[in-house]
Amino acid sequence: MASRFGLSVALTTPFEASGQIAISPMITQARACLGAGCSSATLFGTTGEGASVGTGERRIVTEAMLAAGIPAHQLVASVLVDAAEDAAEQARHALQCGVRNILLAPPSYFKNVSEDGLFGWFSAVFAALGPLARGVLLYNIPSVTMVPLPLALIGRLRAAFPGVVAGVKDSGGDWSYSEALLRAHGDLVILIGDERHLARSVRQGGQGAISGMANFVTSEIRAMAEDGRDDARVESFVLELLKYPVTPAVKVMVARKTGDERWLAVRPPLEPIASQGRQQLAAAYDRLFATEPA
């Protein structure tokens, strides 16, 4: 039986002043999070600005991680594109490198699409991958994609492509959906992206998380993802992050933790958090995490 998924850090992506990916600190951050108890590092997800990272860059970063000695089975690759051909190309390279899983979001340019349409798109990606297709985590994040993943769609994909769909990452923030997902597909790897619901989901059979906050409070998120342990500090800090665009806000905390300002940079159309916001986030963090868990 496959081991429990555990905690994967949704790795942020640092940039040089030129706009190029700063690969060395990214590798260092991945190593630090893995050393602190993460079971894997997820590359190019929402927190990693994956929609702004091109196919060629993904290849370079993934191969650099492997060359640096990070095992392929400790990497998850996100795919956040609309064309089935592009999705298959990005997933193919990652799977050929031996990554643990593919985190695959639905296409998001066209809105109000049908379940049949989504089934057709995912089917096209899996068919293009052929025998390589495995370990796919379907990514439900409708606040970003505006394309929710119906439970029935997950069931159809499982039935049509046995052994391909390994699980679901639910970042919808809707506990009623998460609970229904756990009931309907609890034999899959169910991961919760909203840290406010994480511990509860684990107590109900969830297998862990892919978490942006694991970049800077790794041990605290690990206790939630592995042991189902509530942490009011984490839940409160989520609310502080949500006062800002979340990805740049997470990067503020990574820059503060590492002392490396390359983590503050984001790619357009995102913008970095202004100085006042950085100060407010730091103050909130110090206020919350200066105390023991509630």
GROMACS .gro file of C-alpha atoms in nm, residues 85-291:
model
  207
   85GLU     CA    1  -0.148   1.970  -2.558
   86ASP     CA    2   0.046   2.209  -2.334
   87ALA     CA    3  -0.080   2.039  -2.018
   88ALA     CA    4   0.032   1.702  -2.149
   89GLU     CA    5   0.373   1.838  -2.253
   90GLN     CA    6   0.442   1.985  -1.910
   91ALA     CA    7   0.317   1.676  -1.729
   92ARG     CA    8   0.509   1.443  -1.961
   93HIS     CA    9   0.846   1.595  -1.881
   94ALA     CA   10   0.778   1.589  -1.507
   95LEU     CA   11   0.660   1.228  -1.517
   96GLN     CA   12   0.960   1.125  -1.725
   97CYS     CA   13   1.175   1.280  -1.451
   98GLY     CA   14   0.998   1.055  -1.201
   99VAL     CA   15   0.808   1.310  -0.991
  100ARG     CA   16   0.573   1.181  -0.726
  101ASN     CA   17   0.256   1.344  -0.858
  102ILE     CA   18   0.112   1.587  -1.109
  103LEU     CA   19  -0.119   1.856  -0.966
  104LEU     CA   20  -0.350   1.927  -1.259
  105ALA     CA   21  -0.589   2.221  -1.264
  106PRO     CA   22  -0.882   2.239  -1.505
  107PRO     CA   23  -0.869   2.478  -1.802
  108SER     CA   24  -0.988   2.819  -1.688
  109TYR     CA   25  -1.011   3.062  -1.979
  110PHE     CA   26  -1.360   2.950  -2.082
  111LYS     CA   27  -1.618   2.995  -1.808
  112ASN     CA   28  -1.947   2.817  -1.732
  113VAL     CA   29  -1.827   2.500  -1.904
  114SER     CA   30  -2.016   2.173  -1.860
  115GLU     CA   31  -1.910   1.862  -1.673
  116ASP     CA   32  -1.894   1.683  -2.009
  117GLY     CA   33  -1.662   1.952  -2.142
  118LEU     CA   34  -1.428   1.917  -1.845
  119PHE     CA   35  -1.435   1.540  -1.877
  120GLY     CA   36  -1.335   1.576  -2.241
  121TRP     CA   37  -1.043   1.806  -2.155
  122PHE     CA   38  -0.901   1.584  -1.881
  123SER     CA   39  -0.953   1.281  -2.106
  124ALA     CA   40  -0.752   1.448  -2.382
  125VAL     CA   41  -0.463   1.519  -2.143
  126PHE     CA   42  -0.458   1.163  -2.010
  127ALA     CA   43  -0.483   1.016  -2.359
  128ALA     CA   44  -0.191   1.231  -2.476
  129LEU     CA   45   0.018   1.107  -2.183
  130GLY     CA   46  -0.063   0.747  -2.265
  131PRO     CA   47   0.117   0.492  -2.047
  132LEU     CA   48   0.301   0.770  -1.862
  133ALA     CA   49  -0.024   0.891  -1.705
  134ARG     CA   50  -0.022   0.828  -1.331
  135GLY     CA   51  -0.033   1.002  -0.995
  136VAL     CA   52  -0.263   1.286  -1.101
  137LEU     CA   53  -0.405   1.507  -0.827
  138LEU     CA   54  -0.703   1.699  -0.959
  139TYR     CA   55  -0.685   2.062  -0.845
  140ASN     CA   56  -1.005   2.226  -0.723
  141ILE     CA   57  -0.943   2.599  -0.677
  142PRO     CA   58  -1.251   2.776  -0.812
  143SER     CA   59  -1.161   3.111  -0.653
  144VAL     CA   60  -0.882   3.128  -0.912
  145THR     CA   61  -1.004   2.915  -1.203
  146MET     CA   62  -1.378   2.988  -1.169
  147VAL     CA   63  -1.414   2.622  -1.266
  148PRO     CA   64  -1.525   2.399  -0.977
  149LEU     CA   65  -1.472   2.024  -1.002
  150PRO     CA   66  -1.803   1.840  -0.940
  151LEU     CA   67  -1.781   1.522  -0.736
  152ALA     CA   68  -1.947   1.336  -1.021
  153LEU     CA   69  -1.670   1.445  -1.259
  154ILE     CA   70  -1.407   1.303  -1.024
  155GLY     CA   71  -1.598   0.974  -1.019
  156ARG     CA   72  -1.622   0.964  -1.398
  157LEU     CA   73  -1.251   1.027  -1.443
  158ARG     CA   74  -1.164   0.759  -1.189
  159ALA     CA   75  -1.382   0.507  -1.368
  160ALA     CA   76  -1.257   0.595  -1.715
  161PHE     CA   77  -0.887   0.614  -1.623
  162PRO     CA   78  -0.825   0.365  -1.342
  163GLY     CA   79  -0.493   0.418  -1.171
  164VAL     CA   80  -0.442   0.764  -1.322
  165VAL     CA   81  -0.633   0.985  -1.077
  166ALA     CA   82  -0.456   0.952  -0.743
  167GLY     CA   83  -0.643   1.221  -0.553
  168VAL     CA   84  -0.777   1.573  -0.526
  169LYS     CA   85  -0.632   1.891  -0.384
  170ASP     CA   86  -0.924   2.098  -0.261
  171SER     CA   87  -0.843   2.466  -0.222
  172GLY     CA   88  -1.202   2.579  -0.252
  173GLY     CA   89  -1.234   2.687   0.110
  174ASP     CA   90  -1.587   2.540   0.124
  175TRP     CA   91  -1.601   2.288   0.408
  176SER     CA   92  -1.930   2.138   0.289
  177TYR     CA   93  -1.763   2.046  -0.043
  178SER     CA   94  -1.454   1.915   0.136
  179GLU     CA   95  -1.663   1.697   0.364
  180ALA     CA   96  -1.862   1.559   0.070
  181LEU     CA   97  -1.537   1.493  -0.115
  182LEU     CA   98  -1.401   1.296   0.178
  183ARG     CA   99  -1.720   1.091   0.196
  184ALA     CA  100  -1.741   1.020  -0.177
  185HIS     CA  101  -1.374   0.972  -0.260
  186GLY     CA  102  -1.203   0.914   0.073
  187ASP     CA  103  -1.011   0.619  -0.068
  188LEU     CA  104  -0.817   0.867  -0.281
  189VAL     CA  105  -0.550   1.110  -0.161
  190ILE     CA  106  -0.763   1.403  -0.043
  191LEU     CA  107  -0.558   1.714   0.035
  192ILE     CA  108  -0.690   2.040   0.174
  193GLY     CA  109  -0.537   2.369   0.066
  194ASP     CA  110  -0.716   2.596   0.315
  195GLU     CA  111  -0.521   2.560   0.639
  196ARG     CA  112  -0.830   2.661   0.840
  197HIS     CA  113  -0.990   2.329   0.744
  198LEU     CA  114  -0.679   2.116   0.737
  199ALA     CA  115  -0.672   1.951   1.078
  200ARG     CA  116  -1.042   1.870   1.069
  201SER     CA  117  -1.009   1.710   0.726
  202VAL     CA  118  -0.721   1.491   0.844
  203ARG     CA  119  -0.929   1.372   1.138
  204GLN     CA  120  -1.196   1.271   0.884
  205GLY     CA  121  -0.961   1.076   0.661
  206GLY     CA  122  -0.771   1.338   0.461
  207GLN     CA  123  -0.413   1.248   0.377
  208GLY     CA  124  -0.248   1.585   0.432
  209ALA     CA  125  -0.194   1.907   0.243
  210ILE     CA  126  -0.010   2.104  -0.018
  211SER     CA  127   0.040   2.426   0.176
  212GLY     CA  128   0.189   2.765   0.101
  213MET     CA  129   0.224   2.841   0.472
  214ALA     CA  130   0.454   2.541   0.502
  215ASN     CA  131   0.718   2.767   0.347
  216PHE     CA  132   0.756   2.952   0.678
  217VAL     CA  133   0.572   2.762   0.956
  218THR     CA  134   0.661   2.412   0.848
  219SER     CA  135   0.646   2.231   1.181
  220GLU     CA  136   0.312   2.386   1.272
  221ILE     CA  137   0.151   2.290   0.939
  222ARG     CA  138   0.306   1.945   0.961
  223ALA     CA  139   0.135   1.882   1.295
  224MET     CA  140  -0.197   1.974   1.135
  225ALA     CA  141  -0.138   1.769   0.819
  226GLU     CA  142   0.010   1.462   0.985
  227ASP     CA  143  -0.166   1.449   1.321
  228GLY     CA  144  -0.488   1.644   1.263
  229ARG     CA  145  -0.386   1.885   1.540
  230ASP     CA  146  -0.569   2.218   1.548
  231ASP     CA  147  -0.358   2.533   1.568
  232ALA     CA  148  -0.548   2.857   1.625
  233ARG     CA  149  -0.237   3.060   1.545
  234VAL     CA  150  -0.219   2.920   1.193
  235GLU     CA  151  -0.591   2.972   1.139
  236SER     CA  152  -0.564   3.334   1.255
  237PHE     CA  153  -0.265   3.403   1.034
  238VAL     CA  154  -0.454   3.277   0.730
  239LEU     CA  155  -0.691   3.569   0.787
  240GLU     CA  156  -0.394   3.807   0.793
  241LEU     CA  157  -0.264   3.669   0.464
  242LEU     CA  158  -0.608   3.703   0.306
  243LYS     CA  159  -0.595   4.079   0.361
  244TYR     CA  160  -0.350   4.083   0.068
  245PRO     CA  161  -0.300   3.892  -0.257
  246VAL     CA  162  -0.197   3.563  -0.101
  247THR     CA  163   0.099   3.461  -0.315
  248PRO     CA  164   0.295   3.788  -0.270
  249ALA     CA  165   0.202   3.782   0.100
  250VAL     CA  166   0.346   3.434   0.147
  251LYS     CA  167   0.661   3.550  -0.028
  252VAL     CA  168   0.691   3.835   0.224
  253MET     CA  169   0.712   3.577   0.500
  254VAL     CA  170   0.968   3.365   0.314
  255ALA     CA  171   1.183   3.674   0.252
  256ARG     CA  172   1.163   3.756   0.622
  257LYS     CA  173   1.253   3.401   0.723
  258THR     CA  174   1.545   3.368   0.483
  259GLY     CA  175   1.669   3.727   0.481
  260ASP     CA  176   1.676   3.712   0.100
  261GLU     CA  177   1.479   3.989  -0.071
  262ARG     CA  178   1.464   3.798  -0.399
  263TRP     CA  179   1.162   3.626  -0.249
  264LEU     CA  180   0.971   3.956  -0.248
  265ALA     CA  181   0.969   3.979  -0.628
  266VAL     CA  182   0.669   3.853  -0.824
  267ARG     CA  183   0.600   3.834  -1.194
  268PRO     CA  184   0.341   4.057  -1.360
  269PRO     CA  185   0.048   4.071  -1.346
  270LEU     CA  186   0.109   4.022  -0.971
  271GLU     CA  187   0.268   4.304  -0.775
  272PRO     CA  188   0.481   4.287  -0.461
  273ILE     CA  189   0.341   4.382  -0.122
  274ALA     CA  190   0.426   4.740  -0.023
  275SER     CA  191   0.641   4.818   0.279
  276GLN     CA  192   0.347   4.895   0.509
  277GLY     CA  193   0.185   4.562   0.428
  278ARG     CA  194   0.510   4.378   0.492
  279GLN     CA  195   0.538   4.543   0.831
  280GLN     CA  196   0.178   4.455   0.920
  281LEU     CA  197   0.228   4.090   0.825
  282ALA     CA  198   0.547   4.071   1.028
  283ALA     CA  199   0.377   4.225   1.331
  284ALA     CA  200   0.083   3.985   1.304
  285TYR     CA  201   0.317   3.687   1.275
  286ASP     CA  202   0.518   3.794   1.580
  287ARG     CA  203   0.203   3.852   1.783
  288LEU     CA  204   0.057   3.511   1.699
  289PHE     CA  205   0.360   3.285   1.696
  290ALA     CA  206   0.523   3.426   2.008
  291THR     CA  207   0.274   3.212   2.200
   0.00000   0.00000   0.00000
